[in-house]
Amino acid sequence: MKRCTFPVLLMMLCVLVSLTWSGCIKKPPAGDVIAPLPIVSPEMEVQTPVPFAIPLPADTPVPTQTPAPTTESLSFWLERYVQGMSVQEKIGQLVMFGFSGTNAVSKEFASLMEEYAVGNVILYGDNIRRTDSDGGFGRCAKLTASINEHASSGIPLLISTDVEGGSVTRFQWGRTTLAARTLGNREDTQQAQEQFAYIGEHLKERGINTDLAPVMDVARNPSATFLGKRIISSNAETVAAIGTACIEGLHEGGCLSVIKHFPGHGATNADSHESTPKVKKTLEELWEYELLPFQAAVDAGVDGVMVGHIYYPNIDGEHIASQSSLFITELLRGQMGFTGVVMSDDFRMKGLRNQVSHREAAVQFILAGGDIILCGANHSYQREILSGLAEAVENGVLTEERLNESVLRILTAKMQVTDWEP
């Protein structure tokens, strides 16, 4: 037995030594587990091992991944877009002009729109054929399409009108649109909201995206003013409640709302279309009554505020309200907190023309903090406004930074009622 065992052991030892020398067996460090090594060629890509996933129960909530924050927000891109606009394109955004005609844009106005990149258009009663069988809506839709064909800047237009209900309706509506005074007497905010949602929806369907309404003026005796039944009530709280309901309705219908006539036309029986009204109230007196509805509208998120051509010598002895930084910048924007678009009343009105030239008025309105200059169908006045603004920029009276402020506000408003993005 001993002689037999020894040769066997010797043979086994030789085999082990042979295998060790050939590199087939390598002793791992203590504690390691021997695993086969992958064969990697230079042409092969090394894959990162995928960790083993433990399946979760079906009802286990899966956390969502929060995207990394970015500074390239919509506001950022909008500012960059404005900086890239030409001076003429910026000036074009600062005006809202009218023209004559019900079927298409006149050749003269089309030329003016394209030459000056006019950014906004207003339709008055003369532009609407309300005697049509459909109340003028079909013809208006074709008219707004014609207007949009001449928008040379590539930025959508604000196309406005002033449907207030009552005597100021522009179209023949399929149902009764109550006057402001009637809405005020009923004190029914739901009815007011529903009426203006109906108005806003029908305007938007015909290409009108801005309604210059509601009237937020308040007067102790509305019938003694030239506005008459266009004033909601003699009670400031009623004007505030019904007026803000009208604003909400227009928003529901897809339209911007521009209230008027800041800081209030109710304390005078003068008509600013024919003369310059003078109101001797102090700012403290305005806060007690006239400004209450306007503040409510600002708080409700109104899109625009139209400033009247009214003289308040005890507040600003040098300028009418539409030319006054005290009213527009310090009061409306500063104290009242309004951040939207400030529009002038029509530059054709004698309340303005009796005080200052169109060229000077245009520049002063922008310097005072205004954004959009309104001027109906008088192309001579319109060209004076545009050339006055261009000259003021060229001479350094108006800086591009000041233009940019207004253009940003206007384009932001346009994005609310169009599908345009910078």
CSV table of C-alpha atoms in Angstrom, one decimal:
chain,number,residue,atom,x,y,z
A,1,MET,CA,0.0,0.0,0.0
A,2,LYS,CA,2.7,2.5,0.8
A,3,ARG,CA,4.5,1.9,-2.5
A,4,CYS,CA,1.2,2.4,-4.4
A,5,THR,CA,0.2,5.6,-2.6
A,6,PHE,CA,3.4,7.5,-3.1
A,7,PRO,CA,3.6,7.4,-7.0
A,8,VAL,CA,-0.1,8.6,-7.1
A,9,LEU,CA,0.7,11.6,-4.8
A,10,LEU,CA,3.8,12.4,-6.9
A,11,MET,CA,1.8,12.4,-10.1
A,12,MET,CA,-0.9,14.7,-8.6
A,13,LEU,CA,1.8,17.2,-7.4
A,14,CYS,CA,3.4,17.3,-10.9
A,15,VAL,CA,0.0,18.2,-12.5
A,16,LEU,CA,-0.6,21.0,-10.1
A,17,VAL,CA,2.8,22.5,-10.6
A,18,SER,CA,2.3,22.3,-14.4
A,19,LEU,CA,-1.0,24.1,-14.2
A,20,THR,CA,0.4,26.8,-12.0
A,21,TRP,CA,3.3,27.5,-14.4
A,22,SER,CA,0.9,27.8,-17.4
A,23,GLY,CA,-1.0,30.6,-15.7
A,24,CYS,CA,-4.3,28.7,-15.6
A,25,ILE,CA,-4.7,29.1,-11.9
A,26,LYS,CA,-4.2,32.3,-10.0
A,27,LYS,CA,-4.7,32.6,-6.3
A,28,PRO,CA,-7.2,35.3,-5.5
A,29,PRO,CA,-6.8,37.6,-2.5
A,30,ALA,CA,-8.5,36.5,0.7
A,31,GLY,CA,-12.2,37.0,0.6
A,32,ASP,CA,-12.6,37.6,-3.2
A,33,VAL,CA,-14.8,35.5,-5.3
A,34,ILE,CA,-13.4,34.2,-8.5
A,35,ALA,CA,-15.4,35.4,-11.5
A,36,PRO,CA,-14.7,35.0,-15.2
A,37,LEU,CA,-13.0,38.1,-16.8
A,38,PRO,CA,-14.7,39.6,-19.9
A,39,ILE,CA,-12.7,39.6,-23.1
A,40,VAL,CA,-12.4,43.2,-24.3
A,41,SER,CA,-11.1,44.1,-27.7
A,42,PRO,CA,-10.0,47.7,-28.7
A,43,GLU,CA,-13.1,47.8,-31.0
A,44,MET,CA,-15.6,47.0,-28.3
A,45,GLU,CA,-17.2,49.7,-26.1
A,46,VAL,CA,-17.0,49.1,-22.4
A,47,GLN,CA,-20.6,49.2,-20.9
A,48,THR,CA,-21.3,50.6,-17.5
A,49,PRO,CA,-22.9,47.9,-15.4
A,50,VAL,CA,-26.7,48.5,-14.8
A,51,PRO,CA,-27.6,48.1,-11.1
A,52,PHE,CA,-30.1,45.5,-10.2
A,53,ALA,CA,-33.6,47.0,-9.7
A,54,ILE,CA,-35.9,45.6,-7.1
A,55,PRO,CA,-39.5,45.7,-8.5
A,56,LEU,CA,-41.9,47.9,-6.5
A,57,PRO,CA,-45.5,47.2,-5.6
A,58,ALA,CA,-48.0,48.4,-8.2
A,59,ASP,CA,-49.4,51.1,-6.0
A,60,THR,CA,-46.1,52.6,-5.0
A,61,PRO,CA,-45.9,56.3,-6.1
A,62,VAL,CA,-43.1,57.0,-8.5
A,63,PRO,CA,-41.3,60.3,-7.8
A,64,THR,CA,-41.2,62.7,-10.7
A,65,GLN,CA,-38.0,64.3,-11.8
A,66,THR,CA,-37.9,68.1,-11.4
A,67,PRO,CA,-36.4,69.8,-14.5
A,68,ALA,CA,-33.3,71.8,-13.8
A,69,PRO,CA,-34.1,75.6,-13.4
A,70,THR,CA,-33.3,77.8,-16.4
A,71,THR,CA,-33.0,81.5,-16.8
A,72,GLU,CA,-34.3,81.3,-20.4
A,73,SER,CA,-37.8,81.9,-19.4
A,74,LEU,CA,-40.5,83.5,-21.6
A,75,SER,CA,-39.7,86.9,-20.1
A,76,PHE,CA,-36.1,86.4,-21.0
A,77,TRP,CA,-36.8,85.6,-24.6
A,78,LEU,CA,-39.3,88.4,-24.9
A,79,GLU,CA,-36.8,90.9,-23.8
A,80,ARG,CA,-34.2,89.5,-26.2
A,81,TYR,CA,-36.8,89.7,-29.0
A,82,VAL,CA,-37.6,93.4,-28.2
A,83,GLN,CA,-33.9,94.3,-28.2
A,84,GLY,CA,-33.7,92.8,-31.7
A,85,MET,CA,-36.5,94.9,-33.1
A,86,SER,CA,-35.8,98.0,-35.2
A,87,VAL,CA,-36.7,101.4,-33.9
A,88,GLN,CA,-39.5,101.7,-36.5
A,89,GLU,CA,-41.0,98.4,-35.4
A,90,LYS,CA,-41.0,99.5,-31.8
A,91,ILE,CA,-42.6,102.9,-32.7
A,92,GLY,CA,-45.3,101.0,-34.7
A,93,GLN,CA,-46.3,99.0,-31.5
A,94,LEU,CA,-47.0,102.3,-29.7
A,95,VAL,CA,-49.9,103.3,-31.8
A,96,MET,CA,-53.5,102.2,-32.5
A,97,PHE,CA,-54.9,103.7,-35.6
A,98,GLY,CA,-58.2,103.8,-37.4
A,99,PHE,CA,-59.3,104.1,-41.0
A,100,SER,CA,-62.4,104.4,-43.2
A,101,GLY,CA,-64.1,101.4,-44.8
A,102,THR,CA,-66.1,98.3,-44.1
A,103,ASN,CA,-64.9,95.8,-46.6
A,104,ALA,CA,-61.1,96.1,-46.7
A,105,VAL,CA,-58.2,98.3,-45.7
A,106,SER,CA,-57.9,101.4,-47.8
A,107,LYS,CA,-54.8,101.8,-50.0
A,108,GLU,CA,-53.6,104.8,-48.0
A,109,PHE,CA,-53.9,103.1,-44.7
A,110,ALA,CA,-52.4,99.8,-46.0
A,111,SER,CA,-49.4,101.9,-47.2
A,112,LEU,CA,-49.1,103.5,-43.8
A,113,MET,CA,-49.4,100.2,-42.0
A,114,GLU,CA,-46.7,98.6,-44.0
A,115,GLU,CA,-44.3,101.6,-44.1
A,116,TYR,CA,-44.5,102.3,-40.4
A,117,ALA,CA,-45.2,98.7,-39.1
A,118,VAL,CA,-48.4,99.9,-37.4
A,119,GLY,CA,-49.0,97.4,-34.6
A,120,ASN,CA,-52.6,98.0,-33.5
A,121,VAL,CA,-55.9,99.0,-35.2
A,122,ILE,CA,-59.2,100.3,-33.9
A,123,LEU,CA,-62.6,99.8,-35.5
A,124,TYR,CA,-65.3,102.4,-34.9
A,125,GLY,CA,-69.0,102.4,-35.9
A,126,ASP,CA,-68.2,103.5,-39.4
A,127,ASN,CA,-66.2,100.3,-40.0
A,128,ILE,CA,-69.2,98.1,-39.1
A,129,ARG,CA,-72.2,97.6,-41.4
A,130,ARG,CA,-74.7,96.7,-38.6
A,131,THR,CA,-77.6,96.8,-41.1
A,132,ASP,CA,-76.3,93.6,-42.7
A,133,SER,CA,-78.6,90.6,-42.2
A,134,ASP,CA,-76.1,89.1,-39.7
A,135,GLY,CA,-75.7,92.4,-37.8
A,136,GLY,CA,-72.3,93.1,-39.5
A,137,PHE,CA,-70.3,90.2,-38.0
A,138,GLY,CA,-69.5,88.4,-41.3
A,139,ARG,CA,-68.3,91.5,-43.0
A,140,CYS,CA,-66.3,92.4,-40.0
A,141,ALA,CA,-64.5,89.1,-40.0
A,142,LYS,CA,-63.4,89.7,-43.6
A,143,LEU,CA,-62.3,93.2,-42.7
A,144,THR,CA,-60.1,92.0,-39.8
A,145,ALA,CA,-58.6,89.4,-42.2
A,146,SER,CA,-57.7,92.2,-44.6
A,147,ILE,CA,-56.2,94.2,-41.7
A,148,ASN,CA,-54.0,91.3,-40.7
A,149,GLU,CA,-52.6,90.9,-44.2
A,150,HIS,CA,-50.9,94.3,-43.8
A,151,ALA,CA,-49.2,93.6,-40.5
A,152,SER,CA,-45.6,94.0,-41.7
A,153,SER,CA,-43.7,93.3,-38.5
A,154,GLY,CA,-44.8,89.7,-38.2
A,155,ILE,CA,-46.3,90.4,-34.7
A,156,PRO,CA,-50.0,90.0,-34.4
A,157,LEU,CA,-52.1,93.1,-34.1
A,158,LEU,CA,-54.4,94.2,-31.3
A,159,ILE,CA,-57.6,95.0,-33.1
A,160,SER,CA,-60.1,96.8,-30.9
A,161,THR,CA,-63.5,98.3,-30.8
A,162,ASP,CA,-65.7,99.7,-28.0
A,163,VAL,CA,-68.7,97.6,-27.2
A,164,GLU,CA,-70.2,98.8,-23.9
A,165,GLY,CA,-73.8,97.7,-24.3
A,166,GLY,CA,-76.8,100.1,-24.6
A,167,SER,CA,-76.2,102.7,-27.2
A,168,VAL,CA,-72.5,101.8,-27.8
A,169,THR,CA,-72.7,98.3,-29.4
A,170,ARG,CA,-71.3,98.8,-32.9
A,171,PHE,CA,-73.0,95.6,-34.2
A,172,GLN,CA,-76.6,94.4,-34.3
A,173,TRP,CA,-76.5,91.7,-31.6
A,174,GLY,CA,-78.5,88.6,-31.6
A,175,ARG,CA,-79.7,89.4,-28.1
A,176,THR,CA,-80.1,92.5,-26.0
A,177,THR,CA,-76.9,94.0,-24.6
A,178,LEU,CA,-77.9,96.1,-21.6
A,179,ALA,CA,-76.6,99.6,-21.1
A,180,ALA,CA,-74.2,100.2,-18.3
A,181,ARG,CA,-76.8,102.1,-16.3
A,182,THR,CA,-79.2,99.2,-16.5
A,183,LEU,CA,-76.6,96.7,-15.3
A,184,GLY,CA,-75.8,99.1,-12.4
A,185,ASN,CA,-79.5,99.4,-11.4
A,186,ARG,CA,-79.9,95.7,-11.4
A,187,GLU,CA,-76.7,95.2,-9.3
A,188,ASP,CA,-76.4,91.7,-10.8
A,189,THR,CA,-72.7,90.9,-11.2
A,190,GLN,CA,-73.5,87.5,-12.7
A,191,GLN,CA,-75.6,89.0,-15.5
A,192,ALA,CA,-72.9,91.6,-16.2
A,193,GLN,CA,-70.2,88.9,-16.4
A,194,GLU,CA,-72.4,86.7,-18.7
A,195,GLN,CA,-73.2,89.7,-21.0
A,196,PHE,CA,-69.6,90.6,-21.5
A,197,ALA,CA,-68.5,87.0,-21.9
A,198,TYR,CA,-71.0,86.8,-24.7
A,199,ILE,CA,-69.6,90.1,-26.2
A,200,GLY,CA,-66.0,88.9,-25.9
A,201,GLU,CA,-66.6,85.6,-27.5
A,202,HIS,CA,-68.4,87.1,-30.5
A,203,LEU,CA,-65.8,89.8,-31.0
A,204,LYS,CA,-62.9,87.3,-30.8
A,205,GLU,CA,-64.6,85.0,-33.4
A,206,ARG,CA,-64.5,88.0,-35.8
A,207,GLY,CA,-60.9,88.9,-35.2
A,208,ILE,CA,-61.3,91.6,-32.6
A,209,ASN,CA,-59.3,90.8,-29.5
A,210,THR,CA,-59.6,94.0,-27.4
A,211,ASP,CA,-62.7,95.7,-26.1
A,212,LEU,CA,-62.4,99.3,-24.9
A,213,ALA,CA,-64.8,98.8,-22.1
A,214,PRO,CA,-66.2,99.0,-19.5
A,215,VAL,CA,-66.6,102.7,-18.5
A,216,MET,CA,-65.4,103.0,-14.9
A,217,ASP,CA,-66.3,106.7,-14.5
A,218,VAL,CA,-68.5,107.5,-11.6
A,219,ALA,CA,-70.7,110.6,-11.2
A,220,ARG,CA,-73.0,112.1,-8.5
A,221,ASN,CA,-75.4,112.8,-11.3
A,222,PRO,CA,-74.6,110.6,-14.4
A,223,SER,CA,-77.3,112.2,-16.5
A,224,ALA,CA,-75.6,115.6,-16.2
A,225,THR,CA,-72.4,114.3,-17.9
A,226,PHE,CA,-71.9,113.7,-21.6
A,227,LEU,CA,-71.5,110.0,-20.8
A,228,GLY,CA,-75.1,109.6,-19.5
A,229,LYS,CA,-76.2,106.0,-19.4
A,230,ARG,CA,-72.7,104.8,-20.2
A,231,ILE,CA,-71.9,105.4,-16.5
A,232,ILE,CA,-72.8,102.3,-14.4
A,233,SER,CA,-73.9,104.1,-11.2
A,234,SER,CA,-73.5,107.1,-8.9
A,235,ASN,CA,-72.4,104.6,-6.3
A,236,ALA,CA,-68.6,104.0,-6.5
A,237,GLU,CA,-68.9,100.5,-5.0
A,238,THR,CA,-71.6,99.5,-7.5
A,239,VAL,CA,-69.4,100.7,-10.4
A,240,ALA,CA,-66.5,98.7,-9.0
A,241,ALA,CA,-68.5,95.5,-8.6
A,242,ILE,CA,-70.3,95.6,-12.0
A,243,GLY,CA,-67.3,96.9,-13.8
A,244,THR,CA,-65.0,94.1,-12.5
A,245,ALA,CA,-67.6,91.6,-13.5
A,246,CYS,CA,-67.6,93.0,-17.0
A,247,ILE,CA,-63.8,92.6,-17.1
A,248,GLU,CA,-64.0,89.0,-16.0
A,249,GLY,CA,-66.6,88.4,-18.7
A,250,LEU,CA,-64.4,89.8,-21.4
A,251,HIS,CA,-61.5,87.6,-20.2
A,252,GLU,CA,-63.8,84.6,-20.3
A,253,GLY,CA,-64.7,85.4,-23.8
A,254,GLY,CA,-61.1,85.7,-24.9
A,255,CYS,CA,-60.7,89.5,-25.1
A,256,LEU,CA,-58.6,92.1,-23.4
A,257,SER,CA,-60.4,94.8,-21.4
A,258,VAL,CA,-59.4,98.4,-21.5
A,259,ILE,CA,-61.3,100.5,-19.0
A,260,LYS,CA,-61.9,104.3,-19.3
A,261,HIS,CA,-61.7,107.3,-18.7
A,262,PHE,CA,-59.0,107.5,-16.0
A,263,PRO,CA,-58.8,109.4,-13.6
A,264,GLY,CA,-62.5,110.1,-14.1
A,265,HIS,CA,-64.9,112.0,-16.3
A,266,GLY,CA,-67.8,112.2,-13.9
A,267,ALA,CA,-67.1,115.5,-12.1
A,268,THR,CA,-67.7,117.6,-15.2
A,269,ASN,CA,-70.4,118.1,-17.8
A,270,ALA,CA,-67.9,119.1,-20.5
A,271,ASP,CA,-67.4,116.8,-23.4
A,272,SER,CA,-63.6,116.2,-24.1
A,273,HIS,CA,-64.5,115.5,-27.8
A,274,GLU,CA,-65.3,119.2,-28.0
A,275,SER,CA,-63.3,121.0,-25.3
A,276,THR,CA,-60.8,120.4,-22.5
A,277,PRO,CA,-62.8,119.7,-19.3
A,278,LYS,CA,-61.4,121.3,-16.1
A,279,VAL,CA,-61.9,119.5,-12.8
A,280,LYS,CA,-60.8,121.4,-9.6
A,281,LYS,CA,-60.7,118.4,-7.3
A,282,THR,CA,-57.7,117.5,-5.3
A,283,LEU,CA,-56.0,114.1,-5.3
A,284,GLU,CA,-57.4,113.4,-1.9
A,285,GLU,CA,-60.9,114.0,-3.2
A,286,LEU,CA,-60.4,111.7,-6.2
A,287,TRP,CA,-59.3,109.0,-3.8
A,288,GLU,CA,-62.5,109.3,-1.8
A,289,TYR,CA,-64.7,108.7,-4.9
A,290,GLU,CA,-63.6,108.7,-8.5
A,291,LEU,CA,-60.5,106.5,-8.1
A,292,LEU,CA,-62.3,103.7,-6.2
A,293,PRO,CA,-63.7,101.9,-9.3
A,294,PHE,CA,-60.4,102.2,-11.1
A,295,GLN,CA,-58.5,100.7,-8.2
A,296,ALA,CA,-60.9,97.8,-8.1
A,297,ALA,CA,-60.3,97.2,-11.8
A,298,VAL,CA,-56.6,97.3,-11.3
A,299,ASP,CA,-56.9,94.8,-8.5
A,300,ALA,CA,-59.0,92.6,-10.7
A,301,GLY,CA,-56.3,92.3,-13.3
A,302,VAL,CA,-57.6,94.6,-16.0
A,303,ASP,CA,-55.4,94.6,-19.1
A,304,GLY,CA,-55.4,98.3,-20.1
A,305,VAL,CA,-56.4,101.7,-18.8
A,306,MET,CA,-57.4,104.6,-21.1
A,307,VAL,CA,-56.5,108.1,-19.9
A,308,GLY,CA,-58.8,111.0,-20.6
A,309,HIS,CA,-57.9,114.5,-21.9
A,310,ILE,CA,-59.0,116.2,-18.7
A,311,TYR,CA,-57.3,119.1,-16.9
A,312,TYR,CA,-56.9,118.8,-13.1
A,313,PRO,CA,-55.1,122.1,-12.2
A,314,ASN,CA,-55.0,121.3,-8.4
A,315,ILE,CA,-53.0,118.1,-9.2
A,316,ASP,CA,-51.0,118.9,-12.2
A,317,GLY,CA,-51.1,122.5,-13.2
A,318,GLU,CA,-49.0,122.0,-16.4
A,319,HIS,CA,-50.5,119.0,-18.2
A,320,ILE,CA,-53.8,117.4,-18.9
A,321,ALA,CA,-54.1,113.8,-17.5
A,322,SER,CA,-53.2,112.1,-20.7
A,323,GLN,CA,-49.9,114.1,-20.8
A,324,SER,CA,-49.1,113.9,-17.1
A,325,SER,CA,-46.5,111.7,-15.5
A,326,LEU,CA,-48.1,112.6,-12.1
A,327,PHE,CA,-51.3,110.8,-13.2
A,328,ILE,CA,-49.8,108.0,-15.3
A,329,THR,CA,-46.5,107.1,-13.7
A,330,GLU,CA,-46.8,108.3,-10.1
A,331,LEU,CA,-50.5,107.7,-9.4
A,332,LEU,CA,-51.7,104.9,-11.8
A,333,ARG,CA,-48.5,102.9,-11.9
A,334,GLY,CA,-46.9,103.9,-8.6
A,335,GLN,CA,-49.7,104.3,-6.0
A,336,MET,CA,-52.3,102.1,-7.7
A,337,GLY,CA,-49.9,99.3,-8.8
A,338,PHE,CA,-51.0,99.0,-12.4
A,339,THR,CA,-48.5,97.1,-14.6
A,340,GLY,CA,-50.5,96.7,-17.8
A,341,VAL,CA,-50.9,98.8,-20.9
A,342,VAL,CA,-51.8,102.5,-20.7
A,343,MET,CA,-53.7,103.9,-23.7
A,344,SER,CA,-54.6,107.5,-24.5
A,345,ASP,CA,-58.0,108.6,-25.4
A,346,ASP,CA,-58.4,109.5,-29.1
A,347,PHE,CA,-55.9,112.1,-30.3
A,348,ARG,CA,-58.5,113.6,-32.7
A,349,MET,CA,-60.4,115.0,-29.7
A,350,LYS,CA,-60.3,118.7,-29.0
A,351,GLY,CA,-59.7,118.1,-25.4
A,352,LEU,CA,-56.1,117.3,-26.5
A,353,ARG,CA,-55.8,119.3,-29.7
A,354,ASN,CA,-56.7,122.6,-27.8
A,355,GLN,CA,-53.7,122.1,-25.6
A,356,VAL,CA,-50.8,120.7,-27.7
A,357,SER,CA,-49.8,119.6,-31.2
A,358,HIS,CA,-50.1,115.9,-32.2
A,359,ARG,CA,-46.3,115.6,-32.5
A,360,GLU,CA,-45.6,117.1,-29.1
A,361,ALA,CA,-48.5,115.2,-27.5
A,362,ALA,CA,-47.3,111.9,-28.8
A,363,VAL,CA,-43.8,112.3,-27.3
A,364,GLN,CA,-45.1,113.7,-24.0
A,365,PHE,CA,-47.6,110.8,-23.6
A,366,ILE,CA,-44.8,108.3,-23.9
A,367,LEU,CA,-42.5,110.3,-21.6
A,368,ALA,CA,-45.3,110.5,-19.1
A,369,GLY,CA,-45.5,106.6,-19.0
A,370,GLY,CA,-48.1,105.9,-21.6
A,371,ASP,CA,-47.9,103.0,-24.0
A,372,ILE,CA,-50.4,103.1,-26.9
A,373,ILE,CA,-51.5,106.3,-28.7
A,374,LEU,CA,-55.0,106.1,-30.0
A,375,CYS,CA,-56.0,108.0,-33.1
A,376,GLY,CA,-59.0,107.3,-35.4
A,377,ALA,CA,-59.3,107.7,-39.1
A,378,ASN,CA,-57.2,110.8,-39.8
A,379,HIS,CA,-54.1,109.8,-41.6
A,380,SER,CA,-52.5,113.3,-41.4
A,381,TYR,CA,-52.7,113.2,-37.7
A,382,GLN,CA,-51.4,109.6,-37.7
A,383,ARG,CA,-48.3,110.5,-39.7
A,384,GLU,CA,-47.6,113.5,-37.4
A,385,ILE,CA,-47.7,111.1,-34.4
A,386,LEU,CA,-45.3,108.6,-36.0
A,387,SER,CA,-42.8,111.2,-37.3
A,388,GLY,CA,-42.9,113.0,-34.0
A,389,LEU,CA,-41.9,109.8,-32.1
A,390,ALA,CA,-39.2,109.0,-34.7
A,391,GLU,CA,-37.7,112.4,-34.4
A,392,ALA,CA,-37.8,112.3,-30.6
A,393,VAL,CA,-35.8,109.0,-30.7
A,394,GLU,CA,-33.3,110.4,-33.2
A,395,ASN,CA,-32.8,113.5,-31.0
A,396,GLY,CA,-32.4,111.5,-27.8
A,397,VAL,CA,-35.6,112.9,-26.2
A,398,LEU,CA,-37.0,109.3,-26.2
A,399,THR,CA,-34.5,106.6,-25.5
A,400,GLU,CA,-34.8,103.1,-26.9
A,401,GLU,CA,-34.8,101.8,-23.3
A,402,ARG,CA,-38.0,103.8,-22.8
A,403,LEU,CA,-39.5,102.4,-26.0
A,404,ASN,CA,-38.6,98.9,-24.8
A,405,GLU,CA,-40.6,99.3,-21.6
A,406,SER,CA,-43.8,100.0,-23.5
A,407,VAL,CA,-43.2,97.4,-26.2
A,408,LEU,CA,-42.6,94.7,-23.6
A,409,ARG,CA,-46.0,95.6,-21.9
A,410,ILE,CA,-47.8,95.6,-25.3
A,411,LEU,CA,-46.3,92.3,-26.5
A,412,THR,CA,-47.1,90.7,-23.2
A,413,ALA,CA,-50.7,91.7,-23.6
A,414,LYS,CA,-50.8,90.4,-27.1
A,415,MET,CA,-49.6,87.0,-26.0
A,416,GLN,CA,-52.7,86.7,-23.8
A,417,VAL,CA,-55.1,86.8,-26.8
A,418,THR,CA,-53.0,85.5,-29.7
A,419,ASP,CA,-50.9,82.4,-30.2
A,420,TRP,CA,-47.8,84.4,-30.9
A,421,GLU,CA,-44.5,83.7,-29.1
A,422,PRO,CA,-41.2,85.4,-29.4
